[in-house]
Amino acid sequence: MNDYLIGIYKEVGKKPTLIKINNKKEYVEMLLEGEFSKFEYDDYVVLYKTNNECLLANIYLNTFSYVGLTIKGNIFVCVKNCVLFITNDI
């Protein structure tokens, strides 16, 4: 298992930044300020806060259909094969 996750962290209304965090569920929860969900997109995983109804929209993903997906709140995006802990926990 990789000890660290390297990916793009994007806060609402700010430019994305490259960050490195521990590859543990607790660290991702601290980064996203609560429980999180995942959205697999091509070779990447988009992690976002589960309870995000009251948050501002951050990004829009084209899901190869007529209607895409808007993700609200802060997000963390990393390569799918590096996120090993997520497959067991979610």
mmCIF file with all atom_site columns, C-alpha atoms in Angstrom:
data_model
loop_
_atom_site.group_PDB
_atom_site.id
_atom_site.type_symbol
_atom_site.label_atom_id
_atom_site.label_alt_id
_atom_site.label_comp_id
_atom_site.label_asym_id
_atom_site.label_entity_id
_atom_site.label_seq_id
_atom_site.pdbx_PDB_ins_code
_atom_site.Cartn_x
_atom_site.Cartn_y
_atom_site.Cartn_z
_atom_site.occupancy
_atom_site.B_iso_or_equiv
_atom_site.pdbx_formal_charge
_atom_site.auth_seq_id
_atom_site.auth_comp_id
_atom_site.auth_asym_id
_atom_site.auth_atom_id
_atom_site.pdbx_PDB_model_num
ATOM 1  C CA . MET A 1 1  ? 0.000   0.000  0.000   1.00 0.00 ? 1  MET A CA 1
ATOM 2  C CA . ASN A 1 2  ? 1.185   3.481  -0.789  1.00 0.00 ? 2  ASN A CA 1
ATOM 3  C CA . ASP A 1 3  ? 1.851   5.471  2.376   1.00 0.00 ? 3  ASP A CA 1
ATOM 4  C CA . TYR A 1 4  ? 0.807   8.753  0.773   1.00 0.00 ? 4  TYR A CA 1
ATOM 5  C CA . LEU A 1 5  ? -1.732  10.052 -1.691  1.00 0.00 ? 5  LEU A CA 1
ATOM 6  C CA . ILE A 1 6  ? -0.607  12.726 -4.126  1.00 0.00 ? 6  ILE A CA 1
ATOM 7  C CA . GLY A 1 7  ? -3.391  14.530 -5.907  1.00 0.00 ? 7  GLY A CA 1
ATOM 8  C CA . ILE A 1 8  ? -5.189  17.711 -6.705  1.00 0.00 ? 8  ILE A CA 1
ATOM 9  C CA . TYR A 1 9  ? -7.105  19.488 -3.939  1.00 0.00 ? 9  TYR A CA 1
ATOM 10 C CA . LYS A 1 10 ? -9.682  22.019 -5.122  1.00 0.00 ? 10 LYS A CA 1
ATOM 11 C CA . GLU A 1 11 ? -11.544 24.376 -2.813  1.00 0.00 ? 11 GLU A CA 1
ATOM 12 C CA . VAL A 1 12 ? -14.645 26.179 -4.057  1.00 0.00 ? 12 VAL A CA 1
ATOM 13 C CA . GLY A 1 13 ? -13.700 29.450 -5.766  1.00 0.00 ? 13 GLY A CA 1
ATOM 14 C CA . LYS A 1 14 ? -9.930  28.833 -5.577  1.00 0.00 ? 14 LYS A CA 1
ATOM 15 C CA . LYS A 1 15 ? -7.319  27.438 -7.922  1.00 0.00 ? 15 LYS A CA 1
ATOM 16 C CA . PRO A 1 16 ? -6.452  23.748 -7.552  1.00 0.00 ? 16 PRO A CA 1
ATOM 17 C CA . THR A 1 17 ? -3.269  22.802 -5.693  1.00 0.00 ? 17 THR A CA 1
ATOM 18 C CA . LEU A 1 18 ? -1.123  19.684 -5.698  1.00 0.00 ? 18 LEU A CA 1
ATOM 19 C CA . ILE A 1 19 ? -0.924  18.150 -2.213  1.00 0.00 ? 19 ILE A CA 1
ATOM 20 C CA . LYS A 1 20 ? 0.407   15.047 -0.497  1.00 0.00 ? 20 LYS A CA 1
ATOM 21 C CA . ILE A 1 21 ? -1.457  13.439 2.434   1.00 0.00 ? 21 ILE A CA 1
ATOM 22 C CA . ASN A 1 22 ? -1.296  10.151 4.330   1.00 0.00 ? 22 ASN A CA 1
ATOM 23 C CA . ASN A 1 23 ? -3.176  7.310  2.665   1.00 0.00 ? 23 ASN A CA 1
ATOM 24 C CA . LYS A 1 24 ? -5.573  6.814  5.566   1.00 0.00 ? 24 LYS A CA 1
ATOM 25 C CA . LYS A 1 25 ? -9.286  7.423  5.785   1.00 0.00 ? 25 LYS A CA 1
ATOM 26 C CA . GLU A 1 26 ? -8.905  9.755  8.782   1.00 0.00 ? 26 GLU A CA 1
ATOM 27 C CA . TYR A 1 27 ? -6.633  12.152 6.857   1.00 0.00 ? 27 TYR A CA 1
ATOM 28 C CA . VAL A 1 28 ? -9.013  12.385 3.908   1.00 0.00 ? 28 VAL A CA 1
ATOM 29 C CA . GLU A 1 29 ? -11.890 13.058 6.321   1.00 0.00 ? 29 GLU A CA 1
ATOM 30 C CA . MET A 1 30 ? -9.891  15.889 7.910   1.00 0.00 ? 30 MET A CA 1
ATOM 31 C CA . LEU A 1 31 ? -9.104  17.323 4.475   1.00 0.00 ? 31 LEU A CA 1
ATOM 32 C CA . LEU A 1 32 ? -12.723 17.228 3.286   1.00 0.00 ? 32 LEU A CA 1
ATOM 33 C CA . GLU A 1 33 ? -14.145 18.127 6.712   1.00 0.00 ? 33 GLU A CA 1
ATOM 34 C CA . GLY A 1 34 ? -16.298 15.038 7.227   1.00 0.00 ? 34 GLY A CA 1
ATOM 35 C CA . GLU A 1 35 ? -17.350 11.721 5.767   1.00 0.00 ? 35 GLU A CA 1
ATOM 36 C CA . PHE A 1 36 ? -16.665 11.439 2.071   1.00 0.00 ? 36 PHE A CA 1
ATOM 37 C CA . SER A 1 37 ? -17.877 9.618  -1.024  1.00 0.00 ? 37 SER A CA 1
ATOM 38 C CA . LYS A 1 38 ? -16.070 8.722  -4.201  1.00 0.00 ? 38 LYS A CA 1
ATOM 39 C CA . PHE A 1 39 ? -16.832 9.105  -7.884  1.00 0.00 ? 39 PHE A CA 1
ATOM 40 C CA . GLU A 1 40 ? -14.707 7.059  -10.273 1.00 0.00 ? 40 GLU A CA 1
ATOM 41 C CA . TYR A 1 41 ? -13.958 8.961  -13.461 1.00 0.00 ? 41 TYR A CA 1
ATOM 42 C CA . ASP A 1 42 ? -11.737 7.275  -16.072 1.00 0.00 ? 42 ASP A CA 1
ATOM 43 C CA . ASP A 1 43 ? -8.453  6.472  -14.268 1.00 0.00 ? 43 ASP A CA 1
ATOM 44 C CA . TYR A 1 44 ? -9.141  8.869  -11.402 1.00 0.00 ? 44 TYR A CA 1
ATOM 45 C CA . VAL A 1 45 ? -11.132 8.962  -8.187  1.00 0.00 ? 45 VAL A CA 1
ATOM 46 C CA . VAL A 1 46 ? -12.881 12.159 -7.130  1.00 0.00 ? 46 VAL A CA 1
ATOM 47 C CA . LEU A 1 47 ? -13.361 12.294 -3.348  1.00 0.00 ? 47 LEU A CA 1
ATOM 48 C CA . TYR A 1 48 ? -15.939 14.737 -2.001  1.00 0.00 ? 48 TYR A CA 1
ATOM 49 C CA . LYS A 1 49 ? -17.905 15.381 1.177   1.00 0.00 ? 49 LYS A CA 1
ATOM 50 C CA . THR A 1 50 ? -20.950 13.113 1.448   1.00 0.00 ? 50 THR A CA 1
ATOM 51 C CA . ASN A 1 51 ? -23.239 15.679 3.066   1.00 0.00 ? 51 ASN A CA 1
ATOM 52 C CA . ASN A 1 52 ? -22.840 18.460 0.498   1.00 0.00 ? 52 ASN A CA 1
ATOM 53 C CA . GLU A 1 53 ? -26.387 19.665 -0.246  1.00 0.00 ? 53 GLU A CA 1
ATOM 54 C CA . CYS A 1 54 ? -25.830 23.103 1.326   1.00 0.00 ? 54 CYS A CA 1
ATOM 55 C CA . LEU A 1 55 ? -22.387 23.661 -0.229  1.00 0.00 ? 55 LEU A CA 1
ATOM 56 C CA . LEU A 1 56 ? -21.503 25.683 -3.323  1.00 0.00 ? 56 LEU A CA 1
ATOM 57 C CA . ALA A 1 57 ? -20.852 23.955 -6.642  1.00 0.00 ? 57 ALA A CA 1
ATOM 58 C CA . ASN A 1 58 ? -17.181 23.313 -7.354  1.00 0.00 ? 58 ASN A CA 1
ATOM 59 C CA . ILE A 1 59 ? -16.753 21.340 -10.596 1.00 0.00 ? 59 ILE A CA 1
ATOM 60 C CA . TYR A 1 60 ? -18.836 19.892 -13.409 1.00 0.00 ? 60 TYR A CA 1
ATOM 61 C CA . LEU A 1 61 ? -17.950 16.461 -14.818 1.00 0.00 ? 61 LEU A CA 1
ATOM 62 C CA . ASN A 1 62 ? -19.093 15.379 -18.256 1.00 0.00 ? 62 ASN A CA 1
ATOM 63 C CA . THR A 1 63 ? -20.278 11.797 -17.748 1.00 0.00 ? 63 THR A CA 1
ATOM 64 C CA . PHE A 1 64 ? -20.672 11.062 -21.479 1.00 0.00 ? 64 PHE A CA 1
ATOM 65 C CA . SER A 1 65 ? -24.408 11.587 -21.303 1.00 0.00 ? 65 SER A CA 1
ATOM 66 C CA . TYR A 1 66 ? -26.655 14.558 -21.928 1.00 0.00 ? 66 TYR A CA 1
ATOM 67 C CA . VAL A 1 67 ? -26.486 15.554 -18.276 1.00 0.00 ? 67 VAL A CA 1
ATOM 68 C CA . GLY A 1 68 ? -23.208 15.593 -16.369 1.00 0.00 ? 68 GLY A CA 1
ATOM 69 C CA . LEU A 1 69 ? -22.509 15.648 -12.655 1.00 0.00 ? 69 LEU A CA 1
ATOM 70 C CA . THR A 1 70 ? -21.937 18.743 -10.526 1.00 0.00 ? 70 THR A CA 1
ATOM 71 C CA . ILE A 1 71 ? -19.891 18.133 -7.385  1.00 0.00 ? 71 ILE A CA 1
ATOM 72 C CA . LYS A 1 72 ? -20.346 20.562 -4.512  1.00 0.00 ? 72 LYS A CA 1
ATOM 73 C CA . GLY A 1 73 ? -17.820 21.499 -1.845  1.00 0.00 ? 73 GLY A CA 1
ATOM 74 C CA . ASN A 1 74 ? -14.095 20.857 -1.697  1.00 0.00 ? 74 ASN A CA 1
ATOM 75 C CA . ILE A 1 75 ? -12.734 17.881 -3.624  1.00 0.00 ? 75 ILE A CA 1
ATOM 76 C CA . PHE A 1 76 ? -9.601  15.748 -3.789  1.00 0.00 ? 76 PHE A CA 1
ATOM 77 C CA . VAL A 1 77 ? -8.706  13.956 -7.029  1.00 0.00 ? 77 VAL A CA 1
ATOM 78 C CA . CYS A 1 78 ? -6.067  11.223 -7.294  1.00 0.00 ? 78 CYS A CA 1
ATOM 79 C CA . VAL A 1 79 ? -5.140  8.224  -9.421  1.00 0.00 ? 79 VAL A CA 1
ATOM 80 C CA . LYS A 1 80 ? -7.479  5.269  -8.937  1.00 0.00 ? 80 LYS A CA 1
ATOM 81 C CA . ASN A 1 81 ? -4.842  2.607  -8.208  1.00 0.00 ? 81 ASN A CA 1
ATOM 82 C CA . CYS A 1 82 ? -3.270  4.643  -5.367  1.00 0.00 ? 82 CYS A CA 1
ATOM 83 C CA . VAL A 1 83 ? -6.408  4.802  -3.234  1.00 0.00 ? 83 VAL A CA 1
ATOM 84 C CA . LEU A 1 84 ? -6.215  1.337  -1.700  1.00 0.00 ? 84 LEU A CA 1
ATOM 85 C CA . PHE A 1 85 ? -7.959  2.039  1.610   1.00 0.00 ? 85 PHE A CA 1
ATOM 86 C CA . ILE A 1 86 ? -11.131 3.230  -0.102  1.00 0.00 ? 86 ILE A CA 1
ATOM 87 C CA . THR A 1 87 ? -11.957 -0.105 -1.723  1.00 0.00 ? 87 THR A CA 1
ATOM 88 C CA . ASN A 1 88 ? -12.230 -1.720 1.716   1.00 0.00 ? 88 ASN A CA 1
ATOM 89 C CA . ASP A 1 89 ? -14.019 1.089  3.568   1.00 0.00 ? 89 ASP A CA 1
ATOM 90 C CA . ILE A 1 90 ? -16.586 2.392  1.082   1.00 0.00 ? 90 ILE A CA 1
#
